[in-house]
Structures are given as structure tokens and as C-alpha cells.
mmCIF file of C-alpha atoms and ligand atoms in Angstrom:
data_model
loop_
_atom_site.group_PDB
_atom_site.id
_atom_site.type_symbol
_atom_site.label_atom_id
_atom_site.label_comp_id
_atom_site.label_asym_id
_atom_site.label_seq_id
_atom_site.Cartn_x
_atom_site.Cartn_y
_atom_site.Cartn_z
ATOM 1 C CA UNK A 1 117.160 102.983 79.751
ATOM 2 C CA UNK A 2 118.397 105.227 82.404
ATOM 3 C CA UNK A 3 117.659 104.356 85.881
ATOM 4 C CA UNK A 4 114.441 105.666 87.603
ATOM 5 C CA UNK A 5 114.253 109.061 89.294
ATOM 6 C CA UNK A 6 114.029 108.464 93.050
ATOM 7 C CA UNK A 7 111.164 110.536 94.335
ATOM 8 C CA UNK A 8 112.383 112.198 97.659
ATOM 9 C CA UNK A 9 109.325 112.165 99.794
ATOM 10 C CA UNK A 10 111.390 113.222 102.847
ATOM 11 C CA UNK A 11 112.597 116.477 101.239
ATOM 12 C CA UNK A 12 109.137 117.071 99.885
ATOM 13 C CA UNK A 13 107.494 116.546 103.373
ATOM 14 C CA UNK A 14 110.031 118.826 105.130
ATOM 15 C CA UNK A 15 109.192 121.567 102.575
ATOM 16 C CA UNK A 16 105.335 120.959 102.898
ATOM 17 C CA UNK A 17 105.798 121.106 106.746
ATOM 18 C CA UNK A 18 107.983 124.497 106.340
ATOM 19 C CA UNK A 19 105.082 126.011 104.088
ATOM 20 C CA UNK A 20 102.410 124.949 106.724
ATOM 21 C CA UNK A 21 104.487 126.533 109.514
ATOM 22 C CA UNK A 22 104.488 129.808 107.427
ATOM 23 C CA UNK A 23 100.708 129.626 106.832
ATOM 24 C CA UNK A 24 100.113 129.022 110.682
ATOM 25 C CA UNK A 25 101.989 132.119 111.297
ATOM 26 C CA UNK A 26 100.136 134.027 108.793
ATOM 27 C CA UNK A 27 96.763 132.624 110.033
ATOM 28 C CA UNK A 28 97.807 134.086 113.459
ATOM 29 C CA UNK A 29 98.715 137.165 112.041
ATOM 30 C CA UNK A 30 95.301 137.818 110.531
ATOM 31 C CA UNK A 31 93.836 137.256 113.938
ATOM 32 C CA UNK A 32 92.995 133.587 113.471
ATOM 33 C CA UNK A 33 93.361 130.832 115.806
ATOM 34 C CA UNK A 34 96.328 128.646 116.916
ATOM 35 C CA UNK A 35 95.247 125.453 115.071
ATOM 36 C CA UNK A 36 94.916 122.536 117.572
ATOM 37 C CA UNK A 37 95.193 118.890 116.818
ATOM 38 C CA UNK A 38 94.167 116.136 119.407
ATOM 39 C CA UNK A 39 95.914 112.779 119.030
ATOM 40 C CA UNK A 40 94.068 110.147 120.917
ATOM 41 C CA UNK A 41 95.850 106.718 121.510
ATOM 42 C CA UNK A 42 94.440 103.768 123.413
ATOM 43 C CA UNK A 43 96.798 101.147 124.692
ATOM 44 C CA UNK A 44 100.540 100.687 124.108
ATOM 45 C CA UNK A 45 101.094 99.544 120.591
ATOM 46 C CA UNK A 46 104.767 100.188 120.408
ATOM 47 C CA UNK A 47 104.230 101.379 116.611
ATOM 48 C CA UNK A 48 101.658 103.608 117.339
ATOM 49 C CA UNK A 49 103.314 105.122 120.148
ATOM 50 C CA UNK A 50 106.184 106.165 117.809
ATOM 51 C CA UNK A 51 103.520 107.542 115.391
ATOM 52 C CA UNK A 52 101.630 109.440 117.862
ATOM 53 C CA UNK A 53 104.762 110.883 119.402
ATOM 54 C CA UNK A 54 105.981 112.056 115.868
ATOM 55 C CA UNK A 55 102.608 113.436 115.008
ATOM 56 C CA UNK A 56 102.713 115.433 118.453
ATOM 57 C CA UNK A 57 106.084 116.795 117.836
ATOM 58 C CA UNK A 58 105.784 118.061 114.199
ATOM 59 C CA UNK A 59 102.290 119.640 115.197
ATOM 60 C CA UNK A 60 104.255 121.616 117.720
ATOM 61 C CA UNK A 61 107.061 122.309 115.273
ATOM 62 C CA UNK A 62 104.446 123.839 112.721
ATOM 63 C CA UNK A 63 103.354 126.236 115.323
ATOM 64 C CA UNK A 64 100.132 124.329 116.125
ATOM 65 C CA UNK A 65 98.894 123.092 119.567
ATOM 66 C CA UNK A 66 98.982 119.487 120.326
ATOM 67 C CA UNK A 67 96.475 117.759 122.585
ATOM 68 C CA UNK A 68 97.895 114.311 123.290
ATOM 69 C CA UNK A 69 95.410 111.777 125.004
ATOM 70 C CA UNK A 70 96.909 108.456 125.997
ATOM 71 C CA UNK A 71 94.221 106.072 127.318
ATOM 72 C CA UNK A 72 94.823 102.729 128.946
ATOM 73 C CA UNK A 73 94.365 99.511 126.917
ATOM 74 C CA UNK A 74 91.213 98.588 128.797
ATOM 75 C CA UNK A 75 89.334 101.814 128.015
ATOM 76 C CA UNK A 76 85.663 101.148 127.143
ATOM 77 C CA UNK A 77 84.229 102.165 123.772
ATOM 78 C CA UNK A 78 81.715 104.437 125.848
ATOM 79 C CA UNK A 79 84.695 106.303 127.667
ATOM 80 C CA UNK A 80 86.372 106.708 124.287
ATOM 81 C CA UNK A 81 83.253 108.129 122.627
ATOM 82 C CA UNK A 82 82.651 110.451 125.656
ATOM 83 C CA UNK A 83 86.464 111.706 125.025
ATOM 84 C CA UNK A 84 85.664 112.169 121.233
ATOM 85 C CA UNK A 85 82.374 114.093 122.101
ATOM 86 C CA UNK A 86 84.306 116.561 124.431
ATOM 87 C CA UNK A 87 86.755 117.106 121.694
ATOM 88 C CA UNK A 88 84.058 117.678 119.157
ATOM 89 C CA UNK A 89 82.756 120.478 121.630
ATOM 90 C CA UNK A 90 86.273 121.986 122.219
ATOM 91 C CA UNK A 91 86.772 125.193 120.126
ATOM 92 C CA UNK A 92 90.705 125.035 120.758
ATOM 93 C CA UNK A 93 90.785 121.562 119.045
ATOM 94 C CA UNK A 94 90.275 121.903 115.188
ATOM 95 C CA UNK A 95 91.415 118.366 114.374
ATOM 96 C CA UNK A 96 90.827 115.002 115.844
ATOM 97 C CA UNK A 97 92.881 111.727 115.218
ATOM 98 C CA UNK A 98 92.197 108.617 117.058
ATOM 99 C CA UNK A 99 95.162 106.276 116.337
ATOM 100 C CA UNK A 100 94.345 102.891 114.803
ATOM 101 C CA UNK A 101 94.498 100.004 115.613
ATOM 102 C CA UNK A 102 92.071 100.164 118.747
ATOM 103 C CA UNK A 103 91.869 97.452 121.319
ATOM 104 C CA UNK A 104 89.301 94.603 120.529
ATOM 105 C CA UNK A 105 86.525 95.886 122.740
ATOM 106 C CA UNK A 106 86.110 99.070 120.623
ATOM 107 C CA UNK A 107 84.556 99.230 117.317
ATOM 108 C CA UNK A 108 86.742 101.582 114.993
ATOM 109 C CA UNK A 109 83.933 102.360 112.845
ATOM 110 C CA UNK A 110 81.781 103.670 115.783
ATOM 111 C CA UNK A 111 84.564 105.725 116.782
ATOM 112 C CA UNK A 112 85.643 107.254 113.544
ATOM 113 C CA UNK A 113 81.818 108.071 112.615
ATOM 114 C CA UNK A 114 81.616 109.807 116.007
ATOM 115 C CA UNK A 115 84.128 112.285 115.211
ATOM 116 C CA UNK A 116 82.816 115.551 113.761
ATOM 117 C CA UNK A 117 83.436 115.496 109.996
ATOM 118 C CA UNK A 118 84.683 119.014 110.136
ATOM 119 C CA UNK A 119 87.326 117.886 112.493
ATOM 120 C CA UNK A 120 88.253 114.388 110.812
ATOM 121 C CA UNK A 121 91.657 115.029 109.782
ATOM 122 C CA UNK A 122 92.261 111.388 108.980
ATOM 123 C CA UNK A 123 89.399 111.644 106.445
ATOM 124 C CA UNK A 124 87.933 108.114 107.573
ATOM 125 C CA UNK A 125 84.472 109.467 108.647
ATOM 126 C CA UNK A 126 81.686 108.114 106.249
ATOM 127 C CA UNK A 127 80.806 111.761 105.484
ATOM 128 C CA UNK A 128 84.352 112.581 104.096
ATOM 129 C CA UNK A 129 84.420 109.339 102.368
ATOM 130 C CA UNK A 130 81.252 110.124 100.786
ATOM 131 C CA UNK A 131 82.642 113.547 99.668
ATOM 132 C CA UNK A 132 85.718 111.860 98.261
ATOM 133 C CA UNK A 133 83.585 109.528 96.140
ATOM 134 C CA UNK A 134 81.079 112.110 94.977
ATOM 135 C CA UNK A 135 83.730 114.831 94.249
ATOM 136 C CA UNK A 136 82.582 117.167 97.142
ATOM 137 C CA UNK A 137 84.848 119.104 99.230
ATOM 138 C CA UNK A 138 86.036 116.998 102.433
ATOM 139 C CA UNK A 139 88.940 115.869 104.355
ATOM 140 C CA UNK A 140 91.219 113.693 102.208
ATOM 141 C CA UNK A 141 93.125 110.797 104.013
ATOM 142 C CA UNK A 142 96.629 111.705 104.827
ATOM 143 C CA UNK A 143 98.591 108.745 103.093
ATOM 144 C CA UNK A 144 96.532 108.881 99.808
ATOM 145 C CA UNK A 145 96.884 112.583 99.830
ATOM 146 C CA UNK A 146 100.674 112.301 100.387
ATOM 147 C CA UNK A 147 100.809 109.782 97.208
ATOM 148 C CA UNK A 148 98.760 112.074 94.916
ATOM 149 C CA UNK A 149 101.033 115.164 95.813
ATOM 150 C CA UNK A 150 104.213 113.002 95.130
ATOM 151 C CA UNK A 151 102.654 111.756 91.758
ATOM 152 C CA UNK A 152 101.558 115.154 90.788
ATOM 153 C CA UNK A 153 105.067 116.529 91.460
ATOM 154 C CA UNK A 154 106.724 113.782 89.295
ATOM 155 C CA UNK A 155 104.202 113.680 86.437
ATOM 156 C CA UNK A 156 102.294 117.018 86.331
ATOM 157 C CA UNK A 157 99.077 116.245 84.625
ATOM 158 C CA UNK A 158 97.617 112.751 85.435
ATOM 159 C CA UNK A 159 94.708 112.922 82.962
ATOM 160 C CA UNK A 160 94.392 109.616 80.867
ATOM 161 C CA UNK A 161 97.044 107.768 82.578
ATOM 162 C CA UNK A 162 96.271 104.225 83.213
ATOM 163 C CA UNK A 163 96.807 103.553 87.158
ATOM 164 C CA UNK A 164 96.916 100.258 88.904
ATOM 165 C CA UNK A 165 96.315 100.371 92.691
ATOM 166 C CA UNK A 166 97.233 97.157 94.431
ATOM 167 C CA UNK A 167 95.301 97.015 97.796
ATOM 168 C CA UNK A 168 91.732 97.903 98.566
ATOM 169 C CA UNK A 169 91.790 98.996 102.277
ATOM 170 C CA UNK A 170 89.486 101.672 103.481
ATOM 171 C CA UNK A 171 92.519 103.768 104.682
ATOM 172 C CA UNK A 172 94.892 103.418 101.723
ATOM 173 C CA UNK A 173 93.877 101.580 98.632
ATOM 174 C CA UNK A 174 90.370 102.960 98.166
ATOM 175 C CA UNK A 175 90.906 106.570 98.780
ATOM 176 C CA UNK A 176 93.750 106.494 96.364
ATOM 177 C CA UNK A 177 91.834 104.722 93.637
ATOM 178 C CA UNK A 178 89.020 107.500 94.107
ATOM 179 C CA UNK A 179 91.782 110.383 93.985
ATOM 180 C CA UNK A 180 93.219 109.080 90.853
ATOM 181 C CA UNK A 181 89.831 108.746 89.372
ATOM 182 C CA UNK A 182 89.185 112.330 90.201
ATOM 183 C CA UNK A 183 92.326 113.250 88.383
ATOM 184 C CA UNK A 184 90.842 111.574 85.303
ATOM 185 C CA UNK A 185 93.168 108.345 85.376
ATOM 186 C CA UNK A 186 91.685 105.169 84.150
ATOM 187 C CA UNK A 187 91.981 103.267 87.323
ATOM 188 C CA UNK A 188 92.155 99.502 88.105
ATOM 189 C CA UNK A 189 91.989 98.047 91.632
ATOM 190 C CA UNK A 190 93.913 94.879 92.423
ATOM 191 C CA UNK A 191 93.690 92.677 95.708
ATOM 192 C CA UNK A 192 94.484 89.369 96.894
ATOM 193 C CA UNK A 193 91.927 87.793 94.655
ATOM 194 C CA UNK A 194 93.205 89.557 91.329
ATOM 195 C CA UNK A 195 94.079 87.069 88.615
ATOM 196 C CA UNK A 196 97.198 87.616 86.550
ATOM 197 C CA UNK A 197 98.336 90.346 88.786
ATOM 198 C CA UNK A 198 101.706 90.638 87.103
ATOM 199 C CA UNK A 199 100.143 91.357 83.764
ATOM 200 C CA UNK A 200 97.674 94.044 85.123
ATOM 201 C CA UNK A 201 100.794 95.588 86.742
ATOM 202 C CA UNK A 202 102.602 95.716 83.467
ATOM 203 C CA UNK A 203 99.840 97.687 81.715
ATOM 204 C CA UNK A 204 100.164 100.604 84.386
ATOM 205 C CA UNK A 205 101.643 103.855 83.756
ATOM 206 C CA UNK A 206 101.239 104.542 87.480
ATOM 207 C CA UNK A 207 101.710 101.661 89.737
ATOM 208 C CA UNK A 208 100.590 101.945 93.539
ATOM 209 C CA UNK A 209 101.508 99.083 95.767
ATOM 210 C CA UNK A 210 99.642 99.042 99.098
ATOM 211 C CA UNK A 211 99.495 95.380 100.047
ATOM 212 C CA UNK A 212 101.693 95.011 102.991
ATOM 213 C CA UNK A 213 103.562 92.198 101.244
ATOM 214 C CA UNK A 214 107.305 92.860 101.382
ATOM 215 C CA UNK A 215 109.099 93.062 97.858
ATOM 216 C CA UNK A 216 106.034 91.524 96.200
ATOM 217 C CA UNK A 217 106.228 93.650 93.056
ATOM 218 C CA UNK A 218 109.051 92.199 91.022
ATOM 219 C CA UNK A 219 111.138 94.233 88.433
ATOM 220 C CA UNK A 220 109.488 92.178 85.522
ATOM 221 C CA UNK A 221 105.965 93.185 86.705
ATOM 222 C CA UNK A 222 106.678 97.074 85.957
ATOM 223 C CA UNK A 223 105.946 98.837 82.564
ATOM 224 C CA UNK A 224 109.185 100.316 81.371
ATOM 225 C CA UNK A 225 109.120 104.263 82.487
ATOM 226 C CA UNK A 226 106.066 103.650 84.853
ATOM 227 C CA UNK A 227 105.825 105.670 87.918
ATOM 228 C CA UNK A 228 105.950 103.604 90.908
ATOM 229 C CA UNK A 229 104.370 104.605 94.361
ATOM 230 C CA UNK A 230 105.432 102.116 97.082
ATOM 231 C CA UNK A 231 103.212 102.571 100.222
ATOM 232 C CA UNK A 232 104.111 99.486 101.806
ATOM 233 C CA UNK A 233 106.057 99.677 105.295
ATOM 234 C CA UNK A 234 107.236 96.198 106.123
ATOM 235 C CA UNK A 235 110.021 95.034 108.649
ATOM 236 C CA UNK A 236 112.139 92.118 107.500
ATOM 237 C CA UNK A 237 114.824 90.069 109.194
ATOM 238 C CA UNK A 238 118.254 90.382 107.491
ATOM 239 C CA UNK A 239 120.773 87.792 106.839
ATOM 240 C CA UNK A 240 122.952 88.984 109.748
ATOM 241 C CA UNK A 241 119.897 88.667 112.204
ATOM 242 C CA UNK A 242 119.148 92.346 112.426
ATOM 243 C CA UNK A 243 116.105 93.970 110.668
ATOM 244 C CA UNK A 244 115.317 96.593 108.002
ATOM 245 C CA UNK A 245 112.184 98.334 106.519
ATOM 246 C CA UNK A 246 111.245 97.489 102.880
ATOM 247 C CA UNK A 247 108.409 98.090 100.688
ATOM 248 C CA UNK A 248 106.037 96.198 98.768
ATOM 249 C CA UNK A 249 108.238 96.635 95.548
ATOM 250 C CA UNK A 250 111.489 94.954 94.976
ATOM 251 C CA UNK A 251 113.438 98.441 94.805
ATOM 252 C CA UNK A 252 116.391 96.928 93.262
ATOM 253 C CA UNK A 253 114.835 95.247 90.533
ATOM 254 C CA UNK A 254 112.508 98.105 89.936
ATOM 255 C CA UNK A 255 115.100 100.807 89.470
ATOM 256 C CA UNK A 256 116.287 99.839 86.115
ATOM 257 C CA UNK A 257 112.775 99.566 84.750
ATOM 258 C CA UNK A 258 110.616 102.296 86.350
ATOM 259 C CA UNK A 259 110.785 105.752 85.166
ATOM 260 C CA UNK A 260 110.417 107.132 88.927
ATOM 261 C CA UNK A 261 110.024 105.379 92.111
ATOM 262 C CA UNK A 262 109.386 106.242 95.786
ATOM 263 C CA UNK A 263 111.955 104.458 98.141
ATOM 264 C CA UNK A 264 111.342 102.861 101.435
ATOM 265 C CA UNK A 265 111.910 104.459 103.884
ATOM 266 C CA UNK A 266 111.930 108.122 102.735
ATOM 267 C CA UNK A 267 109.215 108.093 100.196
ATOM 268 C CA UNK A 268 105.410 107.957 101.084
ATOM 269 C CA UNK A 269 106.041 107.484 104.792
ATOM 270 C CA UNK A 270 107.057 111.195 105.665
ATOM 271 C CA UNK A 271 104.281 112.564 103.654
ATOM 272 C CA UNK A 272 101.509 111.115 105.935
ATOM 273 C CA UNK A 273 102.266 113.416 108.836
ATOM 274 C CA UNK A 274 102.794 116.480 106.497
ATOM 275 C CA UNK A 275 99.530 116.040 105.136
ATOM 276 C CA UNK A 276 97.859 115.459 108.562
ATOM 277 C CA UNK A 277 99.282 118.985 109.444
ATOM 278 C CA UNK A 278 97.688 120.471 106.214
ATOM 279 C CA UNK A 279 94.548 118.733 107.019
ATOM 280 C CA UNK A 280 94.522 120.344 110.512
ATOM 281 C CA UNK A 281 95.532 123.829 109.243
ATOM 282 C CA UNK A 282 92.621 123.740 106.726
ATOM 283 C CA UNK A 283 90.099 122.306 109.336
ATOM 284 C CA UNK A 284 91.244 125.240 111.693
ATOM 285 C CA UNK A 285 90.720 127.693 108.873
ATOM 286 C CA UNK A 286 87.408 126.598 107.842
ATOM 287 C CA UNK A 287 85.885 126.291 111.359
ATOM 288 C CA UNK A 288 86.948 130.005 112.134
ATOM 289 C CA UNK A 289 85.818 131.735 108.744
ATOM 290 C CA UNK A 290 89.078 131.574 106.904
ATOM 291 C CA UNK A 291 89.581 130.424 103.393
ATOM 292 C CA UNK A 292 92.793 127.830 103.737
ATOM 293 C CA UNK A 293 93.414 128.585 99.921
ATOM 294 C CA UNK A 294 93.939 132.267 100.628
ATOM 295 C CA UNK A 295 97.282 131.615 102.490
HETATM 296 P P1 NDP B 301 95.584 96.237 104.489
HETATM 297 O O1 NDP B 301 96.276 94.890 105.317
HETATM 298 O O2 NDP B 301 94.306 96.584 105.346
HETATM 299 O O3 NDP B 301 95.149 95.856 103.110
HETATM 300 C C1 NDP B 301 96.042 95.425 102.270
HETATM 301 C C2 NDP B 301 95.605 95.070 100.929
HETATM 302 O O4 NDP B 301 96.324 94.451 100.068
HETATM 303 C C3 NDP B 301 94.207 94.299 100.868
HETATM 304 O O5 NDP B 301 93.269 94.904 100.099
HETATM 305 C C4 NDP B 301 94.579 92.890 100.490
HETATM 306 O O6 NDP B 301 93.543 92.188 99.467
HETATM 307 C C5 NDP B 301 95.899 93.312 99.224
HETATM 308 N N1 NDP B 301 96.722 92.344 99.331
HETATM 309 C C6 NDP B 301 97.235 91.546 100.400
HETATM 310 N N2 NDP B 301 98.065 90.710 99.836
HETATM 311 C C7 NDP B 301 97.923 90.836 98.514
HETATM 312 C C8 NDP B 301 98.554 89.986 97.346
HETATM 313 N N3 NDP B 301 99.401 88.896 97.391
HETATM 314 N N4 NDP B 301 98.289 90.272 96.144
HETATM 315 C C9 NDP B 301 97.516 91.454 95.795
HETATM 316 N N5 NDP B 301 96.909 92.056 96.916
HETATM 317 C C10 NDP B 301 97.039 91.701 98.064
HETATM 318 O O7 NDP B 301 96.746 97.324 104.643
HETATM 319 P P2 NDP B 301 96.763 98.751 104.633
HETATM 320 O O8 NDP B 301 96.053 99.305 103.232
HETATM 321 O O9 NDP B 301 96.553 99.196 105.820
HETATM 322 O O10 NDP B 301 98.285 99.211 104.326
HETATM 323 C C11 NDP B 301 99.211 98.586 103.190
HETATM 324 C C12 NDP B 301 100.665 98.899 103.434
HETATM 325 O O11 NDP B 301 100.752 100.273 103.433
HETATM 326 C C13 NDP B 301 101.161 98.127 104.604
HETATM 327 O O12 NDP B 301 102.581 97.866 104.386
HETATM 328 C C14 NDP B 301 101.146 99.448 105.678
HETATM 329 O O13 NDP B 301 102.344 99.367 106.552
HETATM 330 C C15 NDP B 301 101.325 100.577 104.705
HETATM 331 N N6 NDP B 301 101.072 101.823 105.283
HETATM 332 C C16 NDP B 301 101.914 102.761 105.065
HETATM 333 C C17 NDP B 301 101.481 104.154 105.632
HETATM 334 C C18 NDP B 301 102.308 105.024 105.350
HETATM 335 O O14 NDP B 301 103.148 105.346 104.634
HETATM 336 N N7 NDP B 301 102.378 106.247 106.155
HETATM 337 C C19 NDP B 301 100.344 104.450 106.163
HETATM 338 C C20 NDP B 301 99.307 103.264 106.103
HETATM 339 C C21 NDP B 301 99.694 102.094 105.615
HETATM 340 P P3 NDP B 301 92.202 91.716 100.044
HETATM 341 O O15 NDP B 301 91.492 93.046 100.437
HETATM 342 O O16 NDP B 301 91.775 90.822 99.264
HETATM 343 O O17 NDP B 301 92.500 91.035 101.425
#
């Protein structure tokens, strides 16, 4: 069998960002607002700082306004909720993202649920989760949405396909499973207590790996020809004392077996911010009486 097609998430995301930039220009030309995205970070987690900086940079590159709020690590929950309330009522802010993880004195669910669901561009608020589960129109979490876009691009119609989602977190595994169900896949969810995981994997036409366990999915776990979406981002030490990023799938072993596969880096990762911009654009349209689908 031929080697798997490598799904180029980096190129896909670059095209998506360019499309969004065009739509933002068209919105302004029709008398609409400049979409505004507020990104809030509490504390100085270095990975979060890189993410929030990239989010702000790409927001501006797409022609939107970026409002960045960097708060000290000792910020109280009350003060963070007060900021969220101000942003909820700020007409120039159409999307609000509070970067996770938050320091221990703050309950992330209390903050997420305080965000106006219309501005919840991460799609983590219970109202948006409820819409996803019940089939209503809400904001879809960015990484799961990115996975779905790559899958549809690779496979077209997903109807009837057998999908296995490894990982059941609220921000990745569960929303991906519900999105695939909405596409009429037959969905199985696996997690750390799943028995015979390799066997479950071998039945899947679509395999989503979102466990945070480096190179856990071996080549022999993959059904020949399956489409593999590797969400994992894990930094591991190399033999020469340096470090590199790897996914949850042993990419080299998967390549001769899978039909298509996302690499790490350059697969799902770049899709997350592109989908965030898409959500922010759609939020700005809906809040100001424009149909995002009309662009
Ligand atoms: P979590 O740690 O919240 O969840 C991991 C899930 O994987 C849990 O449901 C856990 O099961 C399951 N799991 C852990 N070990 C095993 C195992 N040995 N076998 C089967 N299942 C297992 O992680 P996230 O969902 O937040 O993230 C998952 C991965 O995706 C990470 O590598 C993260 O870095 C990456 N990520 C990438 C993003 C991007 O591309 N932009 C965005 C977000 C995340 P249980 O519930 O039983 O504990």
C-alpha cells in the first residue's frame, strides 16, 4: 500500500486566515464593525504567553482589533469576573477568550460560564456546549472545529464512518465526538480506562488521538487506509539532549499504514487559531445584524 497522504494543516490554516481577512474587509465595506477579540491571560505560564501572543498577532493580521489583558498571577477570581463583565458589555469586543490554565485560586468553570455565550469564541460555556450536544447553533470549540475541517477536506462526506476518539476532555475529546456524531459518524470514545484500546483503534476509519501521551498510538493499532488526526502536542527529550514536539501517534509507524495523517507540528495545531478567528468573525457578524454565511 502507498504511504499515507500527509494532511497539511499549516497550509490549510493559512488559506483559512486569508479568507477570513477578506471577509473582515467585506464586513467593513458593508458598514459593519471591525471585529474585536479580547484575550485575557492570568499569570506568566510560558506556553500560554506564546499562545496569547500568537493569537493577538494573527487577530491583527486578519484586520481585526486585538485587546490583550495580561493580569498578575495573584489576580482574584472576583477581579477576573469583573473584567469579564466589563468585556461582556463592551460593544467593541465581539469575542472573549480567557487563556487556560488559570491559577489555582480561580475556578475556570466560573469564569467560562460568566462569558456572554455570544462572545464565547472558545465555545466552552455551558450554553454553547449544550448547543453542540443538542444540535443548535452555537460557538464550536476551535481545536475540534479545526479537526473537523481537516477531516472533511480529506474525506468529503463522513456519513457512516466508524470514528474512534481517544481522550474525553471537555475542550478536545468530547466536542470532537459530538461534532462527528453530527456528521453521522458511528462514534466510540476511549479514555484511560478503556480496555483493549489497540483493538478499538483497529476498527476505526477515523482515528482521533487526543490523550497527551507521546507516540502512544502504534502503527499496528491503525486500520489500513484509516484517516488519523493527531491532536497531541508533546515535547520530548531527544538523544542529543535537545527536545522536539511529537504527537500522540508514532508518526513514522503510522505513515505506511494510514490513508491520511496529520503531522505534529504542522497538522491540527495551526488550525486552532484560524478557527478562533473564524469564530470571532462570526460572533461580530451576529452581534451586529450580519449573517456570517453571507460573506
Ligand atoms: P487532557 O489531559 O485534559 O485529557 C486527556 C484525555 O486522554 C483524558 O480523557 C484521558 O483519559 C485520556 N488518556 C490519557 N492517557 C490515556 C491512555 N493511556 N489511554 C487512553 N486514554 C488516555 O488533555 P487535552 O484534551 O486538553 O489535550 C489532549 C492533547 O491535545 C494534549 O497533547 C494537548 O497538548 C493537545 N492539544 C492540542 C491543541 C492544539 O492542537 N491546538 C489544543 C488542545 C490540546 P481519562 O479521562 O480517563 O483521564
